[in-house]
Amino acid sequence: MGAWHLSSHEYIGDMLRLIADSAQGRVLDFGGGIGTHALGAALCPQVEQVIYYDINPINRDFVEYRSEKMGLDKKIVFVFEMPEKEKFDTILCFDVLEHLLDPSQQLLQFYQALNSDGKMIVNWYFFKGFNQEYPFHLDDPKVVEAFFHTLQSHFLEVFHPYLITTRCYRKQSLI
């Protein structure tokens, strides 16, 4: 994961710029990996607190170590379970949705957890690859179609100028 981040530094840089432009208040980093985005969010003055959630204990320990070294350990909270019934001003979720059995259900959980004026910054890659190089990615057409239907019926995309696959959304009022 670290090697990919190093080889994709321009892409990651634009993701961090998008986070700096959009993140505020209480931030949930869902599936935070090695913590680049959680740490970037914690560095933003408009961010009060980052809740870092990842099921991998090695990642969690590594990010906790990094946050201490950067002096951000008071701003980042590490949790072992997805926070239930908590509200967030910003939700980050990168390279996770394509690994879930039901990504639509996760979008609905994000919708419930996001404050009315909050933003969700996400990306996904529903593709196993031309030669199955991403065997753990979901690519079932029915599940992917359901995902996009859920996304489009609950969220509106917020324009940003960065040429990356990461997107920013706000809640859509359900009628």
Coordinates of C-alpha atoms in Angstrom, one line a residue:
M1 CA 0.0 0.0 0.0
G2 CA 2.8 2.4 0.8
A3 CA 4.5 1.6 -2.5
W4 CA 1.4 2.5 -4.4
H5 CA 1.1 5.8 -2.5
L6 CA 4.7 6.6 -3.4
S7 CA 4.2 5.8 -7.1
S8 CA 0.8 7.7 -7.2
H9 CA 2.0 10.8 -5.4
E10 CA 0.3 13.2 -7.9
Y11 CA -3.0 11.5 -7.6
I12 CA -2.7 11.3 -3.8
G13 CA -1.7 15.0 -3.8
D14 CA -4.9 15.9 -5.6
M15 CA -7.0 13.8 -3.2
L16 CA -5.4 15.7 -0.3
R17 CA -6.1 19.0 -2.0
L18 CA -9.8 17.9 -2.3
I19 CA -9.8 16.9 1.4
A20 CA -8.3 20.3 2.3
D21 CA -10.9 22.1 0.2
S22 CA -13.9 20.1 1.5
A23 CA -13.3 18.5 4.9
Q24 CA -14.6 20.2 8.0
G25 CA -15.8 19.5 11.6
R26 CA -15.9 15.8 12.6
V27 CA -14.5 13.6 9.9
L28 CA -14.9 9.8 9.6
D29 CA -12.1 8.0 7.7
F30 CA -13.8 4.7 6.8
G31 CA -11.2 2.1 5.9
G32 CA -8.3 4.5 6.5
G33 CA -5.5 2.2 5.3
I34 CA -2.0 3.7 6.1
G35 CA -3.6 6.9 7.2
T36 CA -2.5 9.4 4.5
H37 CA -6.0 10.9 4.2
A38 CA -6.8 10.8 7.9
L39 CA -3.5 12.6 8.7
G40 CA -4.1 15.1 5.8
A41 CA -7.6 15.8 7.2
A42 CA -6.3 16.3 10.7
L43 CA -3.9 18.9 9.4
C44 CA -6.8 21.0 8.1
P45 CA -7.7 23.9 10.5
Q46 CA -11.4 23.5 9.7
V47 CA -11.3 19.9 10.9
E48 CA -12.0 19.5 14.6
Q49 CA -11.6 15.7 14.9
V50 CA -10.8 12.7 12.7
I51 CA -12.3 9.3 13.6
Y52 CA -10.1 6.7 12.0
Y53 CA -11.6 3.3 11.3
D54 CA -9.9 0.3 9.7
I55 CA -10.4 -3.4 10.4
N56 CA -6.7 -4.1 9.9
P57 CA -4.9 -3.7 13.3
I58 CA -1.5 -3.4 11.6
N59 CA -2.8 -0.3 9.7
R60 CA -4.4 1.1 12.8
D61 CA -1.1 0.7 14.8
F62 CA 0.9 2.3 12.0
V63 CA -1.4 5.3 11.7
E64 CA -1.4 5.8 15.5
Y65 CA 2.4 5.8 15.4
R66 CA 2.4 8.3 12.5
S67 CA -0.1 10.6 14.3
E68 CA 2.0 10.6 17.4
K69 CA 5.1 11.5 15.5
M70 CA 3.3 14.3 13.7
G71 CA 1.7 15.7 16.9
L72 CA -1.8 14.9 15.7
D73 CA -2.6 12.2 18.3
K74 CA -5.0 14.5 20.1
K75 CA -7.0 15.2 16.9
I76 CA -7.3 11.6 15.7
V77 CA -9.4 9.0 17.5
F78 CA -8.9 5.3 16.7
V79 CA -11.9 3.1 16.8
F80 CA -12.3 -0.7 16.5
E81 CA -15.8 -0.7 15.2
M82 CA -17.8 1.5 12.8
P83 CA -19.3 4.3 15.0
E84 CA -23.1 3.7 15.3
K85 CA -25.5 6.6 15.5
E86 CA -22.8 9.2 15.3
K87 CA -23.0 12.1 12.9
F88 CA -20.1 13.5 10.8
D89 CA -19.5 16.6 8.8
T90 CA -17.3 14.8 6.4
I91 CA -16.9 11.1 5.5
L92 CA -13.8 9.8 3.6
C93 CA -13.8 6.4 2.0
F94 CA -11.1 5.5 -0.5
D95 CA -10.6 2.2 -2.2
V96 CA -12.9 0.3 0.1
L97 CA -16.4 0.1 -1.5
E98 CA -15.3 -2.3 -4.2
H99 CA -14.3 -4.8 -1.5
L100 CA -17.7 -4.9 0.3
L101 CA -20.4 -7.4 -0.5
D102 CA -23.1 -4.7 -0.4
P103 CA -21.6 -1.3 -1.2
S104 CA -25.1 0.2 -1.5
Q105 CA -25.8 -0.7 2.1
Q106 CA -22.6 1.2 3.1
L107 CA -23.7 4.2 1.1
L108 CA -27.0 4.2 3.0
Q109 CA -25.1 4.0 6.3
F110 CA -23.0 7.0 5.2
Y111 CA -26.2 8.8 4.3
Q112 CA -27.5 8.3 7.8
A113 CA -24.2 9.2 9.5
L114 CA -23.7 12.4 7.4
N115 CA -24.9 15.7 8.8
S116 CA -27.4 17.5 6.6
D117 CA -24.8 19.9 5.2
G118 CA -22.0 17.4 5.3
K119 CA -19.9 16.0 2.4
M120 CA -18.8 12.5 1.5
I121 CA -15.5 12.2 -0.4
V122 CA -15.2 8.7 -2.0
N123 CA -13.8 6.6 -4.8
W124 CA -14.2 3.0 -5.9
Y125 CA -13.0 0.7 -8.6
F126 CA -15.5 -2.0 -9.5
F127 CA -13.2 -3.9 -11.8
K128 CA -11.4 -7.2 -11.4
G129 CA -8.9 -6.2 -14.1
F130 CA -8.4 -7.4 -17.7
N131 CA -6.4 -10.3 -16.4
Q132 CA -7.9 -10.7 -12.9
E133 CA -5.2 -8.5 -11.4
Y134 CA -7.7 -7.2 -8.8
P135 CA -9.3 -10.5 -7.7
F136 CA -10.8 -9.1 -4.5
H137 CA -12.7 -6.3 -6.2
L138 CA -16.4 -6.6 -6.7
D139 CA -17.7 -6.3 -10.3
D140 CA -21.1 -8.0 -10.3
P141 CA -23.1 -5.9 -12.7
K142 CA -26.3 -6.1 -10.6
V143 CA -24.5 -5.0 -7.5
V144 CA -22.7 -2.2 -9.3
E145 CA -26.0 -1.0 -10.9
A146 CA -27.7 -1.0 -7.4
F147 CA -24.7 1.0 -6.1
F148 CA -25.1 3.7 -8.7
H149 CA -28.8 3.8 -8.2
T150 CA -28.4 4.3 -4.5
L151 CA -25.6 6.9 -5.0
Q152 CA -27.7 8.9 -7.5
S153 CA -30.9 8.7 -5.4
H154 CA -29.3 9.8 -2.1
F155 CA -26.4 12.1 -3.1
L156 CA -25.5 15.0 -5.4
E157 CA -22.0 15.4 -6.8
V158 CA -20.2 18.5 -5.8
F159 CA -17.9 19.8 -8.6
H160 CA -14.2 19.9 -8.0
P161 CA -11.4 20.8 -10.5
Y162 CA -9.1 17.8 -9.9
L163 CA -8.7 15.2 -12.6
I164 CA -9.0 12.2 -10.3
T165 CA -11.5 9.4 -9.8
T166 CA -12.3 10.6 -6.3
R167 CA -15.6 12.4 -6.0
C168 CA -17.3 14.7 -3.5
Y169 CA -21.0 14.4 -2.7
R170 CA -23.5 16.1 -0.5
K171 CA -26.8 14.7 0.7
Q172 CA -29.8 15.0 -1.6
S173 CA -33.0 15.9 0.0
L174 CA -35.3 12.8 -0.2
I175 CA -38.8 13.7 -1.3

